[in-house]
PDB file of C-alpha atoms in Angstrom:
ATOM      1  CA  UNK A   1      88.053 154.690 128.493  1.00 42.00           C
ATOM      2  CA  UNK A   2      90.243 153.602 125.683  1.00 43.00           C
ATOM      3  CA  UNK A   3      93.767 152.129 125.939  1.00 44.00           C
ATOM      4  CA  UNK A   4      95.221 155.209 122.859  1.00 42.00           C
ATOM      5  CA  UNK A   5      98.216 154.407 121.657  1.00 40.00           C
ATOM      6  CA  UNK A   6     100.517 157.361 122.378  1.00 41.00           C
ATOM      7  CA  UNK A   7     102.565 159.204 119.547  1.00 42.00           C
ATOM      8  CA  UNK A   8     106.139 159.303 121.591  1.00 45.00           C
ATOM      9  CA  UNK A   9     107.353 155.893 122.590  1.00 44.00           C
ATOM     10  CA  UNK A  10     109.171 155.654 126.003  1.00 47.00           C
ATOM     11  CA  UNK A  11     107.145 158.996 126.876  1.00 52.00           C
ATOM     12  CA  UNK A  12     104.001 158.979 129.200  1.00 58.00           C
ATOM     13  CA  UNK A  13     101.612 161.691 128.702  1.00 66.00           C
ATOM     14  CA  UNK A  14     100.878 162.548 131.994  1.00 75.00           C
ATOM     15  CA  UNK A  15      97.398 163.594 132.056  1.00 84.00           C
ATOM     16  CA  UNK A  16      96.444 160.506 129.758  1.00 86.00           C
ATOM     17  CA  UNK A  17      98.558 158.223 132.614  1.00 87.00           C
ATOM     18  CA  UNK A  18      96.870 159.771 135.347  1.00 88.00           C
ATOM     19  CA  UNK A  19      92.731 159.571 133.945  1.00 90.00           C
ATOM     20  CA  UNK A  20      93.574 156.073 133.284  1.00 90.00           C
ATOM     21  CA  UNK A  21      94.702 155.348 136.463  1.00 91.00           C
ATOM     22  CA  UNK A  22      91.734 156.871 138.247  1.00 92.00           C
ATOM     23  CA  UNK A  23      89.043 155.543 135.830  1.00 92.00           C
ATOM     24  CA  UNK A  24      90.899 151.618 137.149  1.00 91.00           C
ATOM     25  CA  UNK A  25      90.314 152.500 140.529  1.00 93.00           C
ATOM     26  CA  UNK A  26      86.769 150.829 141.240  1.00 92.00           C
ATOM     27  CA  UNK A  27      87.890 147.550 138.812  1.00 90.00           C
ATOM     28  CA  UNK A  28      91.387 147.588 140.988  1.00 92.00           C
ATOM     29  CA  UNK A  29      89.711 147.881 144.519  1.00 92.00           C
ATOM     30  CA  UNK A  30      87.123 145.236 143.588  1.00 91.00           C
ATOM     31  CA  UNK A  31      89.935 143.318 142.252  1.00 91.00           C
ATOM     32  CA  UNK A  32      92.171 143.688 145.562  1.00 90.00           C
ATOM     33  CA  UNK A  33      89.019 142.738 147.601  1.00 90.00           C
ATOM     34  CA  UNK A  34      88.848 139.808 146.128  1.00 88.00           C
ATOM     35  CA  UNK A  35      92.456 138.603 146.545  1.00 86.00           C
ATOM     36  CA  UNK A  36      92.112 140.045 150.224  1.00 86.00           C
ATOM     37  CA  UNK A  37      89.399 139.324 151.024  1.00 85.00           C
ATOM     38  CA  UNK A  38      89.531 141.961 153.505  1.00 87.00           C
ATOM     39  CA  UNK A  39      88.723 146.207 153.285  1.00 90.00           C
ATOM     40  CA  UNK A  40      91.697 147.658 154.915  1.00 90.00           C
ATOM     41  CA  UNK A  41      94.527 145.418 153.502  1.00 90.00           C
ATOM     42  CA  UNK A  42      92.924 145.637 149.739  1.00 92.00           C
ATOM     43  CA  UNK A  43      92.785 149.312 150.223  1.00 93.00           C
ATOM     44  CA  UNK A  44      96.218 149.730 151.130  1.00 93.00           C
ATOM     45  CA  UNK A  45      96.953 147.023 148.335  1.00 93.00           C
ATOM     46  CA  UNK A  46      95.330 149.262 145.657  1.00 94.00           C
ATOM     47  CA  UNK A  47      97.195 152.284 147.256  1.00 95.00           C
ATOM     48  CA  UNK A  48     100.788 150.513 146.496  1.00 94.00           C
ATOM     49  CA  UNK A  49      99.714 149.596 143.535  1.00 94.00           C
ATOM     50  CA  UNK A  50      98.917 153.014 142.379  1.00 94.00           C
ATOM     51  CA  UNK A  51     102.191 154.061 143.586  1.00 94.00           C
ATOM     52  CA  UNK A  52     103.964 151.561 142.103  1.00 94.00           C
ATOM     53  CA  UNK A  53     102.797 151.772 138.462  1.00 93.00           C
ATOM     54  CA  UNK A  54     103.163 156.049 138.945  1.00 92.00           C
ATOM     55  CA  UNK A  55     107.252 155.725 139.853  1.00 93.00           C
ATOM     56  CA  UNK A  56     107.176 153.033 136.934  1.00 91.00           C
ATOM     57  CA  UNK A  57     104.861 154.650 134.469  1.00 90.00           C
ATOM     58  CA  UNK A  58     108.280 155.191 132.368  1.00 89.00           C
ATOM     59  CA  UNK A  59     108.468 151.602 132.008  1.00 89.00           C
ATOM     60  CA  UNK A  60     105.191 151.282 130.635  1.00 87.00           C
ATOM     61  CA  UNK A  61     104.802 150.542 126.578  1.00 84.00           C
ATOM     62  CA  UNK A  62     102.884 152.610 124.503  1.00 80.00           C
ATOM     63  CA  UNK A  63     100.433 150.655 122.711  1.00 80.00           C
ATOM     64  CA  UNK A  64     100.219 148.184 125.638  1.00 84.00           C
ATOM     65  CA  UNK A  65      96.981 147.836 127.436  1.00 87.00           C
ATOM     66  CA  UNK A  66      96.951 149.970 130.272  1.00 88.00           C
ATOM     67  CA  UNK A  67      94.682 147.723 132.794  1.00 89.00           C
ATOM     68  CA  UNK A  68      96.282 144.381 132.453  1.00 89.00           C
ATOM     69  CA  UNK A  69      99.432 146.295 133.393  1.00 91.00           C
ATOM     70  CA  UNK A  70      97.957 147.746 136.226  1.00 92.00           C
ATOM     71  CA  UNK A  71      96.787 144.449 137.283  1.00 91.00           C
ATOM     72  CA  UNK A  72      99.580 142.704 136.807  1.00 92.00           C
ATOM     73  CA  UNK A  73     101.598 145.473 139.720  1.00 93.00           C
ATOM     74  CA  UNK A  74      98.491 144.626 141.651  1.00 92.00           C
ATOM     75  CA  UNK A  75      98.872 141.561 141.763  1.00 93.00           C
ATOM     76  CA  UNK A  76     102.260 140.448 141.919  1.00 92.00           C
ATOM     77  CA  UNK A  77     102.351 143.177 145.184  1.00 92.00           C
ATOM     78  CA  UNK A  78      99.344 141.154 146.384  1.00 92.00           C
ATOM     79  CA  UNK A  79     102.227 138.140 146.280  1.00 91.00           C
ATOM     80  CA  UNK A  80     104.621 139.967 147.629  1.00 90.00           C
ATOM     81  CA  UNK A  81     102.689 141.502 150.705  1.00 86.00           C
ATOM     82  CA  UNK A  82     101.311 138.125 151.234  1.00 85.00           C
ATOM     83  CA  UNK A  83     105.321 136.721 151.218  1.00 87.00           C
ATOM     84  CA  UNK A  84     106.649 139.289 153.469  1.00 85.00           C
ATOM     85  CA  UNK A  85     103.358 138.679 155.921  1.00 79.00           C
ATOM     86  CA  UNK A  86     103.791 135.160 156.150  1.00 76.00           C
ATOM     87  CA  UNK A  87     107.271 135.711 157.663  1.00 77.00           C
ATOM     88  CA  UNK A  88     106.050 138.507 160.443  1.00 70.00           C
ATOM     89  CA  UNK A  89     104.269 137.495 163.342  1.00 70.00           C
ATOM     90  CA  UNK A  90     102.091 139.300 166.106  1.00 70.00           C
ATOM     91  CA  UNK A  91     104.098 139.896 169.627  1.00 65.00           C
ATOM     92  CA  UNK A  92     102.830 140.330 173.121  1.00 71.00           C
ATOM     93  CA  UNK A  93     104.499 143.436 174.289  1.00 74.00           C
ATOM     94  CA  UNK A  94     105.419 141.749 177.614  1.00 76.00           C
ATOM     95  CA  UNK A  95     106.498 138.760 175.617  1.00 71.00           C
ATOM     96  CA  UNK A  96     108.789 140.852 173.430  1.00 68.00           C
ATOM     97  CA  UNK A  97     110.139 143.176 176.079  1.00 71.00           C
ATOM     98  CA  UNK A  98     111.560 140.049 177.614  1.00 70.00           C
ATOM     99  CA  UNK A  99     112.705 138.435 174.380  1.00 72.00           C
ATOM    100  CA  UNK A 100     114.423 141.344 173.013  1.00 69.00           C
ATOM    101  CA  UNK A 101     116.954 142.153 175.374  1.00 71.00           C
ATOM    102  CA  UNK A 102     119.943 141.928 174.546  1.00 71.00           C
ATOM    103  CA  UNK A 103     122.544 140.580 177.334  1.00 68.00           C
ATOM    104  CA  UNK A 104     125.771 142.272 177.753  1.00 66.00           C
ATOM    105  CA  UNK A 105     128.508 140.907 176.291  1.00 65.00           C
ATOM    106  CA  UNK A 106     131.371 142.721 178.243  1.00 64.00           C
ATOM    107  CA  UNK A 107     131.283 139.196 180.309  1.00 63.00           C
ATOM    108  CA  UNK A 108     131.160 137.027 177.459  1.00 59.00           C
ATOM    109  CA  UNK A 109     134.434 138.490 176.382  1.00 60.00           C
ATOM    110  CA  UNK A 110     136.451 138.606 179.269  1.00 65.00           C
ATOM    111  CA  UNK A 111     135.509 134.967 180.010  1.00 73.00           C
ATOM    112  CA  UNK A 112     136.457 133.645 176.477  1.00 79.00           C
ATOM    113  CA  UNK A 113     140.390 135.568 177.338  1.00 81.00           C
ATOM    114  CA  UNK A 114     140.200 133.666 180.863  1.00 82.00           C
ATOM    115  CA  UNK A 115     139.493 130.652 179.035  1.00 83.00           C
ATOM    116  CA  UNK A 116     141.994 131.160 176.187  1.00 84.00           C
ATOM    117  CA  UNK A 117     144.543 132.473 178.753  1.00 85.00           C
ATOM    118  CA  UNK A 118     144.092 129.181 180.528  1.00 86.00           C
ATOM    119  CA  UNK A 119     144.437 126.939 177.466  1.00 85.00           C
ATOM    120  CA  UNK A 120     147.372 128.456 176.883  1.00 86.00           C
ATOM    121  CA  UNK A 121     148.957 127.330 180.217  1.00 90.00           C
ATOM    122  CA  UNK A 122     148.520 123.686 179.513  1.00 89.00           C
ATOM    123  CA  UNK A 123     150.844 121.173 178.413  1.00 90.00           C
ATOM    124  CA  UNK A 124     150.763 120.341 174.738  1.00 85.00           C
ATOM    125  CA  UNK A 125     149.066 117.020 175.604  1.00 88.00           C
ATOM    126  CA  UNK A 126     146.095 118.730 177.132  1.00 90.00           C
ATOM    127  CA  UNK A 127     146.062 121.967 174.937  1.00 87.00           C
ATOM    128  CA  UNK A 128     145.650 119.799 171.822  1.00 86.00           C
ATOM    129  CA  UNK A 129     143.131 117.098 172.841  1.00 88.00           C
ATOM    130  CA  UNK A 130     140.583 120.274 173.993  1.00 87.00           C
ATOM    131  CA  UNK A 131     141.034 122.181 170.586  1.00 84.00           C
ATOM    132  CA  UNK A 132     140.845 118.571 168.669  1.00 85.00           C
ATOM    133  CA  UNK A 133     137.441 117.729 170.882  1.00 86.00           C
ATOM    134  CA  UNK A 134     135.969 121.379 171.713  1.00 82.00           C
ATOM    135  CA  UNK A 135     137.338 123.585 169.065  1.00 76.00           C
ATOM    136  CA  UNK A 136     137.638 121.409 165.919  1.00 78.00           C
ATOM    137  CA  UNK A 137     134.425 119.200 166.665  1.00 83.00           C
ATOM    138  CA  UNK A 138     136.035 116.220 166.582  1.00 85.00           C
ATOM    139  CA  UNK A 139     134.913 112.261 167.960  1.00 90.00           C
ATOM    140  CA  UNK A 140     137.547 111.094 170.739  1.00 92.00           C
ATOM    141  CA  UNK A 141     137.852 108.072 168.459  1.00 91.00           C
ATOM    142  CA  UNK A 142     138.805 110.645 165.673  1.00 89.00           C
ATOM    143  CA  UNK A 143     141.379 112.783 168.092  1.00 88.00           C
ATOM    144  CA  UNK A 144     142.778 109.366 169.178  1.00 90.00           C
ATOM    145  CA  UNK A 145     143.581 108.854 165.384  1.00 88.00           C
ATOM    146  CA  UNK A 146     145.126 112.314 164.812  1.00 87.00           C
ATOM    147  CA  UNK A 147     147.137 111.966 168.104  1.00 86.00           C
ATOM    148  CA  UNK A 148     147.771 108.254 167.346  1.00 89.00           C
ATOM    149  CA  UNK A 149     146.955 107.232 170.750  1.00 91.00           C
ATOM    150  CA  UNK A 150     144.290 105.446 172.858  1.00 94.00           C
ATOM    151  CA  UNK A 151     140.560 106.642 172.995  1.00 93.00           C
ATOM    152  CA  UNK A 152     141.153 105.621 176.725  1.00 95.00           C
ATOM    153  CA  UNK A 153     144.214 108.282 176.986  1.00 94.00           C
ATOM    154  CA  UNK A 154     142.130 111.213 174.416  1.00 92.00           C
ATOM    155  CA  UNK A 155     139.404 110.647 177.596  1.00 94.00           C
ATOM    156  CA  UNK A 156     141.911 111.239 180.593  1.00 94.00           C
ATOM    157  CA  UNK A 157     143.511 114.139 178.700  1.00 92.00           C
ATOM    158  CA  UNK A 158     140.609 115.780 178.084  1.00 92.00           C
ATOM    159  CA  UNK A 159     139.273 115.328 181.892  1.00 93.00           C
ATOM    160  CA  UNK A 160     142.633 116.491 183.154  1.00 93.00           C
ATOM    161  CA  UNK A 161     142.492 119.685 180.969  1.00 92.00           C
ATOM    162  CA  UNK A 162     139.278 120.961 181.945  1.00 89.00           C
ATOM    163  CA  UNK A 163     140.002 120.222 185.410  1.00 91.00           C
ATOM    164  CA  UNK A 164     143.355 122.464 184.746  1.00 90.00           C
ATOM    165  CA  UNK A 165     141.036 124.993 182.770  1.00 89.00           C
ATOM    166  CA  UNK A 166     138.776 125.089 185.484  1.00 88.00           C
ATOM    167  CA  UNK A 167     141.726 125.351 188.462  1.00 89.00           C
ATOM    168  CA  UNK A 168     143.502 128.344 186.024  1.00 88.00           C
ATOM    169  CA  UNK A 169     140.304 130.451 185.750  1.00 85.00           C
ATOM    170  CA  UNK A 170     138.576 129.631 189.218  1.00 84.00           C
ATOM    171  CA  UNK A 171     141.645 128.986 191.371  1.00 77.00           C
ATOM    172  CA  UNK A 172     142.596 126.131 193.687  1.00 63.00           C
ATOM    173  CA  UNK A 173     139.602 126.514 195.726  1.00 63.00           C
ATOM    174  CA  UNK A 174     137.482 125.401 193.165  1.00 52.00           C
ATOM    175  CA  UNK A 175     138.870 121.921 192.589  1.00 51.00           C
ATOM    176  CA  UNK A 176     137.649 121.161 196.579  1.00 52.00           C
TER     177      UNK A 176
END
């Protein structure tokens, strides 16, 4: 097996391409067992690899060595597998069935418009101390500073609108 230089440059003679490839295939399978270290993932290494260079074989030079190219496909896949691998894991079907459901989110929905519904209903005081705290992330020190009043009064304004938030969405009979 020879690495011939071929006569049209950016053309692969097909035949030429393809005895190539199958005269690599016992170097390439003793290469990917080596990397793999085990039968079934080297085979299906080699197998990629093969497919690989054959959907690229336009890419390949003319007057290039044919092998190191080959080996090169194989093993930045080898990389590439191994990548994609180390972000997978194994599930327990009875641990997965329970992990992957997804919840409904009708709920979720309706209770954020009960809660925004109820924001909406309290004074400004109130209203704007629970979007400084809850919706902006803010410290009660930092609110206090924004509303230029006392952490002590940030604390009872908050209390008093959650209690509201809570009276608005639950009703009265929640409060007891």
């Amino acid at each position: 097996m020879t690495n011939t230089v071929l006569s049209n440059p950016g053309h692969c003679d097909l035949p030429w391409f393809s005895d190539e490839m199958t005269a690599s295939l016992p170097a390439l399978r003793s290469f990917a067992r080596g990397l793999c270290r085990q039968r079934d993932m080297a085979d299906d290494l080699v197998q990629e690899t093969l497919i690989r260079a054959w959907v690229s074989r336009h890419t390949f030079l003319p007057g290039s060595k044919f092998r190191p190219w080959l080996f090169t496909i194989l093993r930045n896949q080898f990389y590439t597998t191994l990548r994609k691998r180390s972000r997978m894991t194994s599930w327990d079907p009875e641990a997965a069935e329970r992990i992957l459901v997804q919840q409904p989110e009708q709920e979720a929905g309706l209770h954020i418009a009960d809660i925004e519904v109820a924001i909406g209903k309290l004074p400004d005081s109130q209203r704007e101390m629970l979007m400084l705290i809850a919706s902006a992330g803010l410290s009660y020190e930092e609110a206090a500073i924004v509303a230029d009043c006392k952490i002590g009064t940030v604390k009872s304004r908050i209390n008093r609108g959650r209690a509201a938030v809570r009276a608005i969405i639950d009703g009265p009979e929640a409060l007891r």
